[in-house]
Amino acid sequence: MDNIDARWGALEAKCRECSKCPLCETRTNCVFGTGNRNADLMFVGEAPGEQEDLSGTPFVGRAGQLLDRFLYAVDIKREDVYIANILKCRPPKNRDPLPAEEDACIDFLREQVRLVRPKVIVCLGRIAAMRLIKPDYKITQEHGTWVEKGDFAMTAVFHPAALLRDPRRKEDMLNDMKAIKKRLDENK
Ligand code: URA
């Protein structure tokens, strides 16, 4: 086993045993992250929902199925990307993550980013953008804009759950996803 595999194994094991915040008491599964560990593109959502908590895999519920449709529309294969969340455990009734929960969990995501070394990180929704891009991020005004951060570029798009609530945003989402695909293709 090489060093990278050992680091992935240790990180995942630590995450599965984590009890740094009270969400560990109500989780069915820790939702560590999934996909290509050498991906150029990484998506970061907010926190697992019910289906993710039950299955242990991010973005498998209705919002995840909508994300899959956008990936298909711009010819990105889900198995080529890495998908994780800010929180690895489901907040009760899908409430917003608390700052203390994000603080307790964020080092798992930091290490995932160091291991994957993506060229592009896409925040799925306001909560991830506020944590990873800037605290006052306004998703309605700023979605689709780009920030260069060291070795990678970052952007944010509407959360697929927000698109389920307000389908009028789907056109914006498609345009943002097309721009993400273009940027990836240019970076090859
Ligand atoms: N919403 C998220 O932010 N993440 C998931 O994994 C599922 C729904």
mmCIF file of C-alpha atoms and ligand atoms in Angstrom:
data_model
loop_
_atom_site.group_PDB
_atom_site.id
_atom_site.type_symbol
_atom_site.label_atom_id
_atom_site.label_comp_id
_atom_site.label_asym_id
_atom_site.label_seq_id
_atom_site.Cartn_x
_atom_site.Cartn_y
_atom_site.Cartn_z
ATOM 1 C CA MET A 1 0.000 0.000 0.000
ATOM 2 C CA ASP A 2 1.451 3.366 -0.917
ATOM 3 C CA ASN A 3 1.421 6.433 1.250
ATOM 4 C CA ILE A 4 -1.644 7.995 -0.397
ATOM 5 C CA ASP A 5 -3.735 4.844 0.103
ATOM 6 C CA ALA A 6 -2.626 4.726 3.735
ATOM 7 C CA ARG A 7 -3.634 8.354 4.235
ATOM 8 C CA TRP A 8 -7.062 7.719 2.665
ATOM 9 C CA GLY A 9 -7.564 4.641 4.827
ATOM 10 C CA ALA A 10 -6.568 6.434 8.021
ATOM 11 C CA LEU A 11 -8.750 9.446 7.217
ATOM 12 C CA GLU A 12 -11.832 7.379 6.435
ATOM 13 C CA ALA A 13 -11.390 5.243 9.558
ATOM 14 C CA LYS A 14 -11.015 8.373 11.710
ATOM 15 C CA CYS A 15 -14.123 9.879 10.155
ATOM 16 C CA ARG A 16 -16.184 6.726 10.736
ATOM 17 C CA GLU A 17 -15.190 6.711 14.417
ATOM 18 C CA CYS A 18 -15.513 10.466 14.920
ATOM 19 C CA SER A 19 -17.377 11.724 17.970
ATOM 20 C CA LYS A 20 -16.202 15.337 17.895
ATOM 21 C CA CYS A 21 -19.755 16.688 17.716
ATOM 22 C CA PRO A 22 -23.188 15.438 18.834
ATOM 23 C CA LEU A 23 -24.245 14.483 15.284
ATOM 24 C CA CYS A 24 -22.378 11.202 15.800
ATOM 25 C CA GLU A 25 -25.110 10.152 18.219
ATOM 26 C CA THR A 26 -27.902 10.350 15.635
ATOM 27 C CA ARG A 27 -26.084 9.210 12.468
ATOM 28 C CA THR A 28 -26.810 5.870 10.826
ATOM 29 C CA ASN A 29 -23.700 6.185 8.685
ATOM 30 C CA CYS A 30 -20.875 8.632 8.399
ATOM 31 C CA VAL A 31 -21.013 9.925 4.801
ATOM 32 C CA PHE A 32 -17.322 10.232 4.089
ATOM 33 C CA GLY A 33 -17.225 10.991 0.358
ATOM 34 C CA THR A 34 -17.228 9.074 -2.885
ATOM 35 C CA GLY A 35 -15.858 8.994 -6.397
ATOM 36 C CA ASN A 36 -12.555 9.282 -8.192
ATOM 37 C CA ARG A 37 -9.776 9.994 -5.713
ATOM 38 C CA ASN A 38 -7.686 11.459 -8.559
ATOM 39 C CA ALA A 39 -10.468 13.653 -9.916
ATOM 40 C CA ASP A 40 -9.839 17.019 -11.570
ATOM 41 C CA LEU A 41 -13.268 18.085 -10.354
ATOM 42 C CA MET A 42 -14.537 17.949 -6.797
ATOM 43 C CA PHE A 43 -18.042 18.857 -5.619
ATOM 44 C CA VAL A 44 -18.676 19.889 -2.027
ATOM 45 C CA GLY A 45 -22.210 19.913 -0.640
ATOM 46 C CA GLU A 46 -23.585 20.871 2.718
ATOM 47 C CA ALA A 47 -24.407 17.772 4.752
ATOM 48 C CA PRO A 48 -25.965 14.355 4.261
ATOM 49 C CA GLY A 49 -29.748 14.090 4.066
ATOM 50 C CA GLU A 50 -31.876 11.097 4.988
ATOM 51 C CA GLN A 51 -31.009 8.887 2.013
ATOM 52 C CA GLU A 52 -27.320 9.690 2.354
ATOM 53 C CA ASP A 53 -27.378 8.896 6.074
ATOM 54 C CA LEU A 54 -29.061 5.559 5.343
ATOM 55 C CA SER A 55 -26.749 4.613 2.460
ATOM 56 C CA GLY A 56 -23.458 6.208 3.551
ATOM 57 C CA THR A 57 -23.052 7.849 0.105
ATOM 58 C CA PRO A 58 -23.378 11.581 -0.693
ATOM 59 C CA PHE A 59 -26.012 12.919 -3.087
ATOM 60 C CA VAL A 60 -28.097 9.802 -3.683
ATOM 61 C CA GLY A 61 -31.524 11.239 -2.754
ATOM 62 C CA ARG A 62 -33.725 13.475 -4.933
ATOM 63 C CA ALA A 63 -31.210 16.328 -4.938
ATOM 64 C CA GLY A 64 -28.461 13.896 -5.922
ATOM 65 C CA GLN A 65 -30.533 12.509 -8.770
ATOM 66 C CA LEU A 66 -31.007 16.048 -10.079
ATOM 67 C CA LEU A 67 -27.263 16.657 -9.796
ATOM 68 C CA ASP A 68 -26.728 13.481 -11.849
ATOM 69 C CA ARG A 69 -28.977 14.903 -14.584
ATOM 70 C CA PHE A 70 -26.912 18.081 -14.800
ATOM 71 C CA LEU A 71 -23.695 16.081 -14.914
ATOM 72 C CA TYR A 72 -25.125 14.005 -17.764
ATOM 73 C CA ALA A 73 -26.294 17.160 -19.579
ATOM 74 C CA VAL A 74 -22.749 18.544 -19.736
ATOM 75 C CA ASP A 75 -21.088 15.180 -20.360
ATOM 76 C CA ILE A 76 -19.357 14.781 -17.001
ATOM 77 C CA LYS A 77 -19.403 11.245 -15.618
ATOM 78 C CA ARG A 78 -20.214 10.936 -11.937
ATOM 79 C CA GLU A 79 -17.522 8.272 -11.553
ATOM 80 C CA ASP A 80 -14.906 10.777 -12.796
ATOM 81 C CA VAL A 81 -15.576 13.321 -10.027
ATOM 82 C CA TYR A 82 -15.124 13.266 -6.263
ATOM 83 C CA ILE A 83 -18.118 14.271 -4.115
ATOM 84 C CA ALA A 84 -18.047 15.174 -0.423
ATOM 85 C CA ASN A 85 -19.841 17.407 2.039
ATOM 86 C CA ILE A 86 -18.833 20.002 4.639
ATOM 87 C CA LEU A 87 -20.456 17.804 7.326
ATOM 88 C CA LYS A 88 -20.068 14.046 7.255
ATOM 89 C CA CYS A 89 -23.064 13.347 9.518
ATOM 90 C CA ARG A 90 -26.709 14.278 8.993
ATOM 91 C CA PRO A 91 -28.087 17.186 11.024
ATOM 92 C CA PRO A 92 -31.499 16.385 12.576
ATOM 93 C CA LYS A 93 -34.369 17.095 10.151
ATOM 94 C CA ASN A 94 -31.802 18.426 7.655
ATOM 95 C CA ARG A 95 -31.385 21.728 9.498
ATOM 96 C CA ASP A 96 -28.471 23.978 8.501
ATOM 97 C CA PRO A 97 -25.101 22.932 9.942
ATOM 98 C CA LEU A 98 -24.079 24.773 13.112
ATOM 99 C CA PRO A 99 -20.762 26.653 13.025
ATOM 100 C CA ALA A 100 -19.398 24.371 15.776
ATOM 101 C CA GLU A 101 -20.302 21.285 13.710
ATOM 102 C CA GLU A 102 -18.549 22.722 10.655
ATOM 103 C CA ASP A 103 -15.481 23.555 12.758
ATOM 104 C CA ALA A 104 -15.399 20.020 14.160
ATOM 105 C CA CYS A 105 -15.698 18.436 10.699
ATOM 106 C CA ILE A 106 -13.791 20.709 8.317
ATOM 107 C CA ASP A 107 -10.384 19.057 8.747
ATOM 108 C CA PHE A 108 -11.738 15.895 7.095
ATOM 109 C CA LEU A 109 -12.619 17.905 4.004
ATOM 110 C CA ARG A 110 -9.270 19.761 4.062
ATOM 111 C CA GLU A 111 -7.410 16.444 3.999
ATOM 112 C CA GLN A 112 -9.710 15.115 1.243
ATOM 113 C CA VAL A 113 -8.810 18.164 -0.873
ATOM 114 C CA ARG A 114 -5.093 17.658 -0.189
ATOM 115 C CA LEU A 115 -5.362 14.004 -1.229
ATOM 116 C CA VAL A 116 -7.523 14.474 -4.346
ATOM 117 C CA ARG A 117 -5.690 17.630 -5.508
ATOM 118 C CA PRO A 118 -8.540 18.709 -7.816
ATOM 119 C CA LYS A 119 -8.121 21.469 -10.396
ATOM 120 C CA VAL A 120 -11.638 22.733 -9.811
ATOM 121 C CA ILE A 121 -13.779 22.724 -6.647
ATOM 122 C CA VAL A 122 -17.490 23.417 -7.020
ATOM 123 C CA CYS A 123 -19.497 24.357 -3.943
ATOM 124 C CA LEU A 124 -23.033 23.009 -4.140
ATOM 125 C CA GLY A 125 -25.091 25.760 -2.551
ATOM 126 C CA ARG A 126 -24.788 28.663 -0.181
ATOM 127 C CA ILE A 127 -23.617 26.817 2.925
ATOM 128 C CA ALA A 128 -20.570 25.269 1.229
ATOM 129 C CA ALA A 129 -19.768 28.536 -0.563
ATOM 130 C CA MET A 130 -19.953 30.509 2.690
ATOM 131 C CA ARG A 131 -17.556 28.086 4.331
ATOM 132 C CA LEU A 132 -15.099 27.594 1.457
ATOM 133 C CA ILE A 133 -15.188 30.836 -0.557
ATOM 134 C CA LYS A 134 -16.239 33.668 1.787
ATOM 135 C CA PRO A 135 -18.567 34.050 4.778
ATOM 136 C CA ASP A 136 -20.838 36.602 3.072
ATOM 137 C CA TYR A 137 -21.203 34.664 -0.194
ATOM 138 C CA LYS A 138 -24.478 35.515 -1.964
ATOM 139 C CA ILE A 139 -25.397 32.509 -4.086
ATOM 140 C CA THR A 140 -28.079 34.340 -6.106
ATOM 141 C CA GLN A 141 -25.688 37.097 -7.212
ATOM 142 C CA GLU A 142 -22.368 35.265 -7.230
ATOM 143 C CA HIS A 143 -23.053 31.719 -8.483
ATOM 144 C CA GLY A 144 -20.876 30.846 -11.455
ATOM 145 C CA THR A 145 -18.144 33.374 -10.651
ATOM 146 C CA TRP A 146 -14.607 32.059 -10.219
ATOM 147 C CA VAL A 147 -12.025 32.438 -7.454
ATOM 148 C CA GLU A 148 -8.438 31.280 -7.892
ATOM 149 C CA LYS A 149 -7.117 29.625 -4.725
ATOM 150 C CA GLY A 150 -3.531 28.423 -5.006
ATOM 151 C CA ASP A 151 -3.528 25.180 -6.962
ATOM 152 C CA PHE A 152 -7.221 25.175 -7.825
ATOM 153 C CA ALA A 153 -10.113 27.311 -9.007
ATOM 154 C CA MET A 154 -13.372 27.495 -7.092
ATOM 155 C CA THR A 155 -16.915 28.355 -7.986
ATOM 156 C CA ALA A 156 -20.374 27.782 -6.533
ATOM 157 C CA VAL A 157 -23.662 26.755 -8.101
ATOM 158 C CA PHE A 158 -27.192 26.505 -6.729
ATOM 159 C CA HIS A 159 -27.745 23.535 -4.458
ATOM 160 C CA PRO A 160 -29.786 20.912 -6.347
ATOM 161 C CA ALA A 161 -32.298 20.868 -3.453
ATOM 162 C CA ALA A 162 -32.836 24.607 -4.059
ATOM 163 C CA LEU A 163 -33.511 23.815 -7.726
ATOM 164 C CA LEU A 164 -36.159 21.295 -6.685
ATOM 165 C CA ARG A 165 -37.845 24.065 -4.688
ATOM 166 C CA ASP A 166 -37.400 26.710 -7.401
ATOM 167 C CA PRO A 167 -37.056 25.171 -10.889
ATOM 168 C CA ARG A 168 -36.696 28.648 -12.476
ATOM 169 C CA ARG A 169 -33.024 28.488 -11.419
ATOM 170 C CA LYS A 170 -32.343 25.413 -13.550
ATOM 171 C CA GLU A 171 -31.293 27.458 -16.583
ATOM 172 C CA ASP A 172 -28.660 29.278 -14.486
ATOM 173 C CA MET A 173 -27.477 25.925 -13.179
ATOM 174 C CA LEU A 174 -27.101 24.515 -16.688
ATOM 175 C CA ASN A 175 -25.094 27.554 -17.799
ATOM 176 C CA ASP A 176 -22.828 27.292 -14.734
ATOM 177 C CA MET A 177 -22.309 23.584 -15.331
ATOM 178 C CA LYS A 178 -21.417 24.220 -18.985
ATOM 179 C CA ALA A 179 -18.821 26.781 -17.865
ATOM 180 C CA ILE A 180 -17.387 24.256 -15.383
ATOM 181 C CA LYS A 181 -17.069 21.631 -18.119
ATOM 182 C CA LYS A 182 -15.400 24.174 -20.427
ATOM 183 C CA ARG A 183 -12.906 25.145 -17.758
ATOM 184 C CA LEU A 184 -12.052 21.499 -17.117
ATOM 185 C CA ASP A 185 -11.557 20.825 -20.821
ATOM 186 C CA GLU A 186 -9.300 23.894 -21.158
ATOM 187 C CA ASN A 187 -7.229 22.728 -18.181
ATOM 188 C CA LYS A 188 -6.450 19.269 -19.600
HETATM 189 N N1 URA B 1 -27.476 17.600 0.249
HETATM 190 C C1 URA B 1 -26.170 17.799 0.491
HETATM 191 O O1 URA B 1 -25.716 18.914 0.682
HETATM 192 N N2 URA B 1 -25.377 16.731 0.520
HETATM 193 C C2 URA B 1 -25.807 15.491 0.294
HETATM 194 O O2 URA B 1 -25.000 14.570 0.316
HETATM 195 C C3 URA B 1 -27.175 15.319 0.023
HETATM 196 C C4 URA B 1 -27.985 16.374 -0.001
#
